[in-house]
XYZ file of C-alpha atoms in Angstrom:
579
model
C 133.970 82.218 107.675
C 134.719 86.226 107.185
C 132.217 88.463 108.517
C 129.947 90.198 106.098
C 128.749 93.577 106.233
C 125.515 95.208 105.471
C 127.123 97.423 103.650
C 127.672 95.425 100.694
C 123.624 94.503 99.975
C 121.880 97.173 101.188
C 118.008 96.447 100.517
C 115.885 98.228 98.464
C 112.337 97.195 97.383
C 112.227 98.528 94.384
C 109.091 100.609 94.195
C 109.653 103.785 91.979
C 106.864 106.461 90.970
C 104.077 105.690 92.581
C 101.443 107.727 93.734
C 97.876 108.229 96.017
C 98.001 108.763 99.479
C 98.794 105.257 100.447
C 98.213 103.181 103.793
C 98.030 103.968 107.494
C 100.358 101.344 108.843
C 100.922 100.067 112.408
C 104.028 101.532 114.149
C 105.683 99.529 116.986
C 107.929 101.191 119.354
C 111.759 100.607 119.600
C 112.921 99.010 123.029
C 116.483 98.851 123.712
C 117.978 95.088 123.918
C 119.497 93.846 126.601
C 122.190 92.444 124.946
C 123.855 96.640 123.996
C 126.600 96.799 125.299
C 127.238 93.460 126.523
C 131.002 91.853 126.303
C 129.598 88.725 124.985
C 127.065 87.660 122.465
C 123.904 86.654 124.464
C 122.708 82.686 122.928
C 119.265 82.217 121.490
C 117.828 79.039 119.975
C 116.319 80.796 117.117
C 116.619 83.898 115.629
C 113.959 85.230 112.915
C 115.271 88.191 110.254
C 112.112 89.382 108.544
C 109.350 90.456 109.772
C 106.919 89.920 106.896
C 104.685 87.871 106.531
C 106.581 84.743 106.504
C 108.718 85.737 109.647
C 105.550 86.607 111.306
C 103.734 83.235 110.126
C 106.985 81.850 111.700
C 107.128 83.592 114.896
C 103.596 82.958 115.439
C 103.895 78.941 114.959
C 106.575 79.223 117.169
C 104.996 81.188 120.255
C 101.866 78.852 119.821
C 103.956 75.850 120.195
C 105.630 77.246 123.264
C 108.725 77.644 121.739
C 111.259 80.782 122.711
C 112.484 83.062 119.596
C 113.860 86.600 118.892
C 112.368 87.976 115.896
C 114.559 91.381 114.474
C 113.166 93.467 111.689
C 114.984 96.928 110.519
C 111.473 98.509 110.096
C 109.331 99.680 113.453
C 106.135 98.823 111.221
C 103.966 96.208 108.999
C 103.863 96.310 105.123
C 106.072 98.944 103.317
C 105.998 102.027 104.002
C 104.317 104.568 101.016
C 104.207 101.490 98.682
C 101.300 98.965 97.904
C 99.076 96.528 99.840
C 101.717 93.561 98.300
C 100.372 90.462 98.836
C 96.060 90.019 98.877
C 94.998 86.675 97.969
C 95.146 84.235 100.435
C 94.377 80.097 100.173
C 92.374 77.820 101.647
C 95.488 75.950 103.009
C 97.130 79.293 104.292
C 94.133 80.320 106.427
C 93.931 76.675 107.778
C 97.238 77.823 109.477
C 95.924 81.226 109.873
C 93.016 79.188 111.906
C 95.545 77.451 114.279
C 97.482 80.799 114.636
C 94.224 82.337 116.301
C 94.443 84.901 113.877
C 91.335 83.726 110.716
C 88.419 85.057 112.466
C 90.033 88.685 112.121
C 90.958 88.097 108.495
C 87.475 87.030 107.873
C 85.827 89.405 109.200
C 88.104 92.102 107.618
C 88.415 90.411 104.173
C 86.609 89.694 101.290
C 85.475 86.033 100.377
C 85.602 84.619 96.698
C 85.200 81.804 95.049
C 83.948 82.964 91.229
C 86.569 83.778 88.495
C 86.108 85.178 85.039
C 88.329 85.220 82.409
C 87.512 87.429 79.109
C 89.100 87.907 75.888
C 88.187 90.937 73.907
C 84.446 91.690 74.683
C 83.585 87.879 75.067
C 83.480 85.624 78.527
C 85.891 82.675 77.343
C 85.659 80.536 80.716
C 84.213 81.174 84.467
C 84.682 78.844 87.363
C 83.417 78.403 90.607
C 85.772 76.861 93.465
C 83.195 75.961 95.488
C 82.407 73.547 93.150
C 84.953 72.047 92.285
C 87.685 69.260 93.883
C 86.827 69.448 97.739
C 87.360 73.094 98.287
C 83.692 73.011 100.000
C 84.956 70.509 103.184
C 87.263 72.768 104.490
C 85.457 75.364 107.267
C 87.278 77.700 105.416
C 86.267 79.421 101.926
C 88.744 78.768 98.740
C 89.995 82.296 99.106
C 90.086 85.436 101.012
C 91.315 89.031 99.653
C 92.702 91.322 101.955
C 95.438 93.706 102.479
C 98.800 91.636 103.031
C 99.689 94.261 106.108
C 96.497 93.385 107.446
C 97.294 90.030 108.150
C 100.895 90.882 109.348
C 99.089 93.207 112.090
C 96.924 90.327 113.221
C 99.866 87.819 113.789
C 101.673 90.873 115.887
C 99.055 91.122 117.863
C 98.424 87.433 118.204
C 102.726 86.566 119.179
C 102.183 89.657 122.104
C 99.053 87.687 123.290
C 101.045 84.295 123.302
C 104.816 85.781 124.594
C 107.629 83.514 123.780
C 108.609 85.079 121.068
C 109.863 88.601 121.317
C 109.680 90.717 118.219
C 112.713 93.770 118.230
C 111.365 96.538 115.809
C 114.054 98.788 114.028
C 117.399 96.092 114.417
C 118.861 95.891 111.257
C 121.283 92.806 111.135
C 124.119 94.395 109.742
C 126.970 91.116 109.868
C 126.850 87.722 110.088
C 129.242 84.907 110.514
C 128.496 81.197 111.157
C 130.693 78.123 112.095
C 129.983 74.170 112.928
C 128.971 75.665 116.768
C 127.256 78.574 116.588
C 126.105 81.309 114.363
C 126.781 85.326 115.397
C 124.663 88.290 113.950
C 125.600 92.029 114.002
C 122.689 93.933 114.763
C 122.043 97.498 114.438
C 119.531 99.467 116.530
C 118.822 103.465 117.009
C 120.513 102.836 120.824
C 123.518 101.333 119.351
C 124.892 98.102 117.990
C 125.107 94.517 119.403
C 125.630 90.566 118.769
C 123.982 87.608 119.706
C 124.404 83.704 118.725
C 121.739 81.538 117.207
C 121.493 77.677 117.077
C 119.476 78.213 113.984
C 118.721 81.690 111.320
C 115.196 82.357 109.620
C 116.062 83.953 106.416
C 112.402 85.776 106.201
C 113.661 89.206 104.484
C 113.076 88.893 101.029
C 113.993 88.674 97.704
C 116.990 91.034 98.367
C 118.328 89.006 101.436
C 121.600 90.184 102.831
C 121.991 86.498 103.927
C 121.576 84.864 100.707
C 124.038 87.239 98.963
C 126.772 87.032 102.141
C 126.532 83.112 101.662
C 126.678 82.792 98.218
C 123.705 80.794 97.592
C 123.071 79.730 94.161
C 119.659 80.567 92.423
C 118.744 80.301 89.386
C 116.913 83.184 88.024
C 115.229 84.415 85.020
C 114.386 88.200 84.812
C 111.018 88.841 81.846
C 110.285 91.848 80.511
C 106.402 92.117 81.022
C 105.620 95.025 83.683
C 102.632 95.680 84.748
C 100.724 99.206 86.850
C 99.035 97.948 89.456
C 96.556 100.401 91.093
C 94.736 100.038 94.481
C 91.454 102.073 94.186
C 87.694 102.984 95.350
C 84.740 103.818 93.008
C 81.626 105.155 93.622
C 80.031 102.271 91.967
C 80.693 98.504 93.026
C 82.081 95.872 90.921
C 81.060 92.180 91.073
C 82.819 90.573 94.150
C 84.571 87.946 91.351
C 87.601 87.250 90.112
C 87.877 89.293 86.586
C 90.915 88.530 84.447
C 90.829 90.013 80.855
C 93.483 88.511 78.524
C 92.969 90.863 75.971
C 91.414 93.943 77.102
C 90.084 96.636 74.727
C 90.158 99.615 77.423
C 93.934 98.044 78.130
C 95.116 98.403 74.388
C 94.447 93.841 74.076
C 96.545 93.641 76.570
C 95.931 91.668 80.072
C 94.396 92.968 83.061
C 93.330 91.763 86.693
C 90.314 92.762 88.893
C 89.931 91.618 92.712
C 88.125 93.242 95.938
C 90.324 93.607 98.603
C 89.284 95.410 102.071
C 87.943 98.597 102.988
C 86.402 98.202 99.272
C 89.689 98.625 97.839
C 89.959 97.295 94.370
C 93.561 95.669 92.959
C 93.451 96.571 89.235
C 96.522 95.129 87.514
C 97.250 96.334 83.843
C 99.931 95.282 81.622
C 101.931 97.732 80.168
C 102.823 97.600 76.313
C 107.044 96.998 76.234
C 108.380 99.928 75.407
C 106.058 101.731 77.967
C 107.707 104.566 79.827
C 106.624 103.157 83.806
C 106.652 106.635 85.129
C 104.137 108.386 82.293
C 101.715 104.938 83.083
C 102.014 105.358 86.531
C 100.860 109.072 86.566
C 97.742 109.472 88.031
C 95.639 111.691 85.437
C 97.082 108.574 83.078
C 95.408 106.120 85.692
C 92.169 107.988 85.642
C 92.182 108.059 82.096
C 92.308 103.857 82.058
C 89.716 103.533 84.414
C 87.386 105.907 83.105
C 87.931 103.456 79.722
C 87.265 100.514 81.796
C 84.504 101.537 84.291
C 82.780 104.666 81.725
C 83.350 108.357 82.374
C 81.385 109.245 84.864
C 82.959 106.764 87.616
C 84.599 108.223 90.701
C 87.314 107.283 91.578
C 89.751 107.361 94.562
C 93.065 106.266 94.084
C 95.055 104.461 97.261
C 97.903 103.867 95.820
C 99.497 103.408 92.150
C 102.890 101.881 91.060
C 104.359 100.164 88.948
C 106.088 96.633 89.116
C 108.155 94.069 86.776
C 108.400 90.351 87.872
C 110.895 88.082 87.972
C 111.573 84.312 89.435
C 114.260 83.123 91.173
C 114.826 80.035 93.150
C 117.541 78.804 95.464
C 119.433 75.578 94.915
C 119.176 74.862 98.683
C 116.640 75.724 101.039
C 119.700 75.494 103.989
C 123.154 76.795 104.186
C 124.708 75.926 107.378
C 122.690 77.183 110.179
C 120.608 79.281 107.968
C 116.847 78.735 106.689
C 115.402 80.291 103.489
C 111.918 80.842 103.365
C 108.906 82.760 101.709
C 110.921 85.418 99.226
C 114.457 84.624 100.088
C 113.851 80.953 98.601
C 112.191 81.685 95.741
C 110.349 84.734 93.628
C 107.764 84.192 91.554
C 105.010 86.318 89.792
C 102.134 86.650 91.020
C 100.183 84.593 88.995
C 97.427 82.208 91.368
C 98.324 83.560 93.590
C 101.970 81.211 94.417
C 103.734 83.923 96.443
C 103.187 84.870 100.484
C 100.954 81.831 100.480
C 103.829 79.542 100.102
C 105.898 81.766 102.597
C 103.453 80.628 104.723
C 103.637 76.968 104.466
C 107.165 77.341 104.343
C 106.873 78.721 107.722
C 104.215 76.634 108.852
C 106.637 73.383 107.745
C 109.584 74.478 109.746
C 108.055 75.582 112.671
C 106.675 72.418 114.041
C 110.019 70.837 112.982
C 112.133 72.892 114.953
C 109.591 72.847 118.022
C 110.424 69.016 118.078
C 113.781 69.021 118.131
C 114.137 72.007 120.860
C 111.912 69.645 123.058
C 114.177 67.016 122.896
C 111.026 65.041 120.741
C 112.719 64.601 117.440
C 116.133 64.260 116.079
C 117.859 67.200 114.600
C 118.029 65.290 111.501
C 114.322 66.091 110.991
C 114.949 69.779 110.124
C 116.524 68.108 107.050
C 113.155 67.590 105.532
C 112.511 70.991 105.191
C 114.146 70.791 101.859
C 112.771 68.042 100.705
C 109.512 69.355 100.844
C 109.718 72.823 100.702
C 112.348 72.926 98.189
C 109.577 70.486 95.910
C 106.847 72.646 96.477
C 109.088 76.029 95.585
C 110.110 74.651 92.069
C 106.700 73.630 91.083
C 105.172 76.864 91.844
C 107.837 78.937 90.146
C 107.524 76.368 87.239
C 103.686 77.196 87.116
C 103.621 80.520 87.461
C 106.343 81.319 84.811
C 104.036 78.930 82.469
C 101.485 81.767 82.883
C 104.088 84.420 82.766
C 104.315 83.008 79.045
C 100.717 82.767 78.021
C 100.143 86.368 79.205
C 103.468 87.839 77.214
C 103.878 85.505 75.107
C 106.996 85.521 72.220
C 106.147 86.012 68.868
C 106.214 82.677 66.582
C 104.849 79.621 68.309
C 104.017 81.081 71.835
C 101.428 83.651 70.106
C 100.429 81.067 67.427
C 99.263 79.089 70.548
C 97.825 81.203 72.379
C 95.313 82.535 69.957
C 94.309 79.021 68.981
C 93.307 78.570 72.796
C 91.299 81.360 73.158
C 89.391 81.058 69.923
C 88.688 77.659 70.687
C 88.048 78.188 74.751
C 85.280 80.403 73.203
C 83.359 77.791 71.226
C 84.249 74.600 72.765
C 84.899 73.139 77.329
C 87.183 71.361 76.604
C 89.995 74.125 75.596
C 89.387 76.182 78.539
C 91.826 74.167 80.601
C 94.229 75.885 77.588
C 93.708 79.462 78.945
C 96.121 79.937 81.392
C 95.566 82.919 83.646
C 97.234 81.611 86.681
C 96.847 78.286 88.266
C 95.468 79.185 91.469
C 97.619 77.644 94.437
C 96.818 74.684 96.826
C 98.425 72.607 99.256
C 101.799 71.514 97.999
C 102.026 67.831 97.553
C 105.598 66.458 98.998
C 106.082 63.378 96.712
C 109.884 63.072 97.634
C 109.943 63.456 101.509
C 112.264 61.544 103.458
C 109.451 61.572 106.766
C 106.915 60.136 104.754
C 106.325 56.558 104.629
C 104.699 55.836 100.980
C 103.015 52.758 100.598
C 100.499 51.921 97.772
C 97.033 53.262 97.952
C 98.527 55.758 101.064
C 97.948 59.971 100.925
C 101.292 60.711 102.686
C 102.550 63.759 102.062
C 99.077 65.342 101.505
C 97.965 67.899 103.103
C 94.900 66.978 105.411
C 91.937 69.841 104.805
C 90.205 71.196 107.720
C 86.910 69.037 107.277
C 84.305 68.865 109.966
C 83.607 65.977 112.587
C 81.145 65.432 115.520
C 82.598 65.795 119.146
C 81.730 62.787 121.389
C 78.860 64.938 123.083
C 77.404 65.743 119.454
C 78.904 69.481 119.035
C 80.809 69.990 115.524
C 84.130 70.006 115.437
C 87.155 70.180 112.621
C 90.499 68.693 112.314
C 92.281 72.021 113.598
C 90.730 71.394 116.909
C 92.262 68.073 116.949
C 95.794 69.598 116.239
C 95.459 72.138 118.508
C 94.362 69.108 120.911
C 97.278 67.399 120.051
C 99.765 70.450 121.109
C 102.261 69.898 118.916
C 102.708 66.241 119.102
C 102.122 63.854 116.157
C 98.198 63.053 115.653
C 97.384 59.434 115.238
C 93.376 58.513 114.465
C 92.195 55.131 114.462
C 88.848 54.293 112.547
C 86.847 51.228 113.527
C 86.929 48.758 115.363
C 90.114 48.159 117.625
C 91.241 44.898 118.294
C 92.537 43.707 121.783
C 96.259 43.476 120.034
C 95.913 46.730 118.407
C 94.797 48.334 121.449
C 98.013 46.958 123.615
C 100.054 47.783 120.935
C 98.560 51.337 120.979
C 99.087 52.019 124.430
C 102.969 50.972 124.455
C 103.109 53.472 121.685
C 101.695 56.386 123.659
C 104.326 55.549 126.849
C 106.903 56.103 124.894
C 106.141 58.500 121.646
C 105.404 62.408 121.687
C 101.862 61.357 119.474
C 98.366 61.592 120.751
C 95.497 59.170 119.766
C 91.776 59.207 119.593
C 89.612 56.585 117.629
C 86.578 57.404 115.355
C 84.894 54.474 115.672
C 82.713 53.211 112.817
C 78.503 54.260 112.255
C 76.788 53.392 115.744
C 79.652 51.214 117.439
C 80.570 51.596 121.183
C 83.324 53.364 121.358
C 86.439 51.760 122.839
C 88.123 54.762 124.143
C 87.764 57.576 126.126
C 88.965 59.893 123.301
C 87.265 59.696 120.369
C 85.252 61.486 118.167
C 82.375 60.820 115.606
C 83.046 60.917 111.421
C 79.072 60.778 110.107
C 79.733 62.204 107.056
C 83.359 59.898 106.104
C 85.068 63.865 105.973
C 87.972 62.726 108.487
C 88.197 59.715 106.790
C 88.085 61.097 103.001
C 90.604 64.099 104.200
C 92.720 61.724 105.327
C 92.874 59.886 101.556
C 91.304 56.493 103.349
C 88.675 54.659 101.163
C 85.171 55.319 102.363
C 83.775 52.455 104.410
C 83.937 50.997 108.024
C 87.113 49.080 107.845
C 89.699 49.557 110.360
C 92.685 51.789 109.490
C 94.990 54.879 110.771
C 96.021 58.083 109.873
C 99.540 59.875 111.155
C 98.696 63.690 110.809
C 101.614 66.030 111.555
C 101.094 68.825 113.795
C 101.263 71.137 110.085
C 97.992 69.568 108.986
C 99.860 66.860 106.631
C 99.475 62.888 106.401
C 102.836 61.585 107.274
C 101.133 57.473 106.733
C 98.625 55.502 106.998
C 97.846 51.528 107.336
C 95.013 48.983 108.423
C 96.644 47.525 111.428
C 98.196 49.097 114.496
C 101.659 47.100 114.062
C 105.588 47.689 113.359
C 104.216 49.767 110.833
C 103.045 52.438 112.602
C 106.373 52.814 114.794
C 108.452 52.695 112.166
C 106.333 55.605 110.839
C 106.201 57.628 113.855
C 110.078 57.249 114.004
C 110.410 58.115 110.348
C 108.027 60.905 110.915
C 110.189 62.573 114.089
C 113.254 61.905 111.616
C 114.871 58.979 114.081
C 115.085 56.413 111.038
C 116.275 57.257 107.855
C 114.457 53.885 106.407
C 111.496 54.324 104.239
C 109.152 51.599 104.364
């Protein structure tokens, strides 16, 4: 393959006009590789490009596995510089991982829970919800959502890969060329102290919805560019909004059009407004203009501060293949979507927590290289659904004139007066775990969860303390999880213990109500959360669960058999036979 240049796709991110004094970033200092002026391309097993916050998610997994990594950003600092906050509303799933990373207590303690939304039409309250209350959002040990500055989170996962080593992060290397062949792949990299190249076994495309690599390698997208823009503003008042989720689809101090209110840190406010189509971005984004809309919104005599103000027009896009040679695509440089529920950095980081267990297997010799195959499968799935969503909502909020607006009008006069059409209002389906319904390291059977993602519910310790499935995981260190509930017969437990001599998987039992346990490592399940999380009928009846070290339920059964080891190798991608 030809060498590509830099040159030809130089990034950009597309902010224009915007205004307030901004963020105080990070900045990391510049330390010459080793590799300058080397003859020949130093070898690393992985190689990151990106360091947002999917590269970072990445890097992180990575370093907590153990697992050695060069991560190269062109940038010497988090978030972009003189532009917005980006990303702010994070899952329940995504800070699980954040939890494992050793990076969630800073995030809560920074960030701003929520659970409330509100959605509003004209003066009237068409729908509210509470996520606490709804589904199983309340078993997890962590909340439905936090809201906090996407750079935020990026610092906290810096700090957190320097605590752990293994993976070193090079500030201010641009790659600049890339070439890749059946052996090897070679990157060109740029730095302040000159240039260099190194080989990879395998490429993290984490940079973005402008990657250089997707656009060197030809990778086909499809993409569909809308023409609703919005202003987004990042701001301070003197008085304090309700810490909800407010979403007006027709506001009056927004001309009837849509606007979005959330609480961020440092009592930052993320006001979205949708601009009318023939708006001019730069008058909307002027700040007297700005002032003007919130003093319409919040009355006149609010004070205001303004952060930052810009404005932005969304688009979706998502790759045919999540692979291309030696090369991943992840978070942006998969797939764009709007931000609607929030669909965005949070599946950047599930596509990073996916891979990075995957390739921490197979560079310890665990699994079979085949298993990085799966990444498609699932992440590929979960990409297309959630630009497929999102651009549903995209459609309700602008919609076309005819049908589209004949529709939406009916839903909101009739969300106003009657339940049942508030599931019709669609002001972003807010994300969750990505169901993987096509996975080829999933063993499907009737009545199983596999390919479910396993919520971080709450357990008792053998001594009595409270525990939750992430300390299990972590307990597990990277290796497959297996728990067995009840009872264990003599068979089962023979059976068992060949397993464990000769599988990377740890075991513990939960044994049922008040019975003896018959192992050393087990734990206690009171409430039937582990059991319930794990999508097993409630009860005392024996069965197991395979978890995978990214919180998912690769199978499960009633008896410790040729079922299980046909699942583990399925799982570790050394059988290509679904059961």
């Amino acid at each position: 393959m030809s060498l590509n240049t830099y040159k030809d796709v130089a990034h950009t991110n597309g902010y224009e006009f915007t205004q307030g004094g901004g963020y105080e970033l990070p900045s990391y200092p510049f330390v010459p590789p080793p590799e300058i002026g080397g003859k020949t391309p130093a070898k690393h097993p992985i190689v990151i490009v990106g360091g947002g916050i999917t590269g970072l998610t990445l890097a992180c997994s990575l370093a907590r596995l153990g697992v050695k990594a060069i991560l190269l950003d062109e940038d010497d600092t988090v978030g972009v510089k003189g532009a917005s906050s980006r990303g702010i509303c994070y899952t329940q799933k995504s800070l699980e991982i954040f939890e494992r990373l050793g990076v969630y207590e800073h995030i809560a303690a920074k960030g701003t829970q929520w659970s409330v939304g509100r959605t509003f039409a004209g003066d009237d309250e068409v729908y509210s919800f509470d996520l606490r209350q709804q589904g199983s959002f309340n078993l997890s040990q962590q909340p439905p959502f936090i809201n906090i500055q996407q750079f935020y989170i990026e610092a906290f996962l810096v700090d957190r890969i320097r605590q752990l080593g293994h993976v070193e992060l090079r500030w201010r290397n641009r790659l600049t060329g890339f070439e890749q062949n059946e052996r090897t792949a070679t990157l060109t990299v740029e730095t302040p102290a000159g240039d260099y190249r190194i080989e990879a076994e395998h490429v993290i495309d984490a940079t973005g919805s402008n990657s250089p690599l997707r656009k060197w390698l030809n990778v086909p997208f499809d993409s569909k560019r809308g023409d609703d823009r919005w202003c987004i503003a990042d701001v301070r008042f003197s008085t304090r909004p309700p810490t909800e989720r407010h979403t007006w689809i027709e506001a009056p101090f927004n001309e009837n059009r849509a606007v979005w209110q959330h609480l961020m840190a440092d009592d930052v406010w993320r006001i979205d407004y949708q601009m009318a189509p023939n708006a001019d971005p730069a008058h909307v984004s002027r700040e007297d203009v700005v002032r003007e809309r919130l003093a319409r919104q919040f009355g006149a005599g609010v004070e205001v501060e303004i952060v930052w103000v810009g404005p932005y027009a969304y688009r979706s896009e998502c790759v045919h293949s999540m692979r291309s040679g030696r090369v991943y695509f992840m978070g942006d440089s998969a797939k764009v979507v709007s931000p609607f529920g929030a669909r965005g950095g949070n599946t950047g980081v599930a596509d990073a927590d996916n891979l990075a267990w995957k390739l921490a297997a197979v560079q310890r010799g665990q699994a079979a290289p085949a298993l990085l195959d799966s990444y498609e499968d699932e992440r590929l799935e979960a990409a297309r659904e959630n630009v497929r969503v999102t651009n549903r909502t995209a459609r309700f909020l602008r919609p076309a004139d005819g049908i589209e607006r004949v529709y939406r009008d009916a839903a909101i006069a009739l969300a106003k007066r009657h339940p049942f059409a508030r599931a019709l209002v669609n002001t972003g389906r807010m994300a969750v775990a990505n169901p993987y319904t096509r996975s080829r390291i999933c063993q499907y059977t009737p009545g199983s969860a596999a390919g479910q993602s396993v919520q971080n519910v709450e357990f008792r310790w053998a001594n009595g303390r409270t525990g939750r499935m992430n300390q299990l995981l972590d307990w597990a260190g990277g290796d497959l999880l297996l728990l067995c509930f009840g009872a264990l017969s003599a068979a089962a437990l023979r059976r068992l213990r060949e397993v464990l001599a000769t599988t990377p998987l740890r075991a513990l039992q939960v044994p049922a109500g008040r019975e003896s346990a018959q192992a050393d490592e087990h734990v206690r399940d009171p409430k039937g959360h582990l059991r319930g999380a794990c999508g097993l009928p409630a009860g005392d009846e024996p069965a197991w669960a395979l978890v995978r070290p990214d919180g998912y339920l690769a199978a499960s059964g009633d008896t410790i058999d040729g079922r299980l080891v046909q699942a583990i190798g399925l799982t570790l991608g050394l059988t290509g036979v679904h059961a």
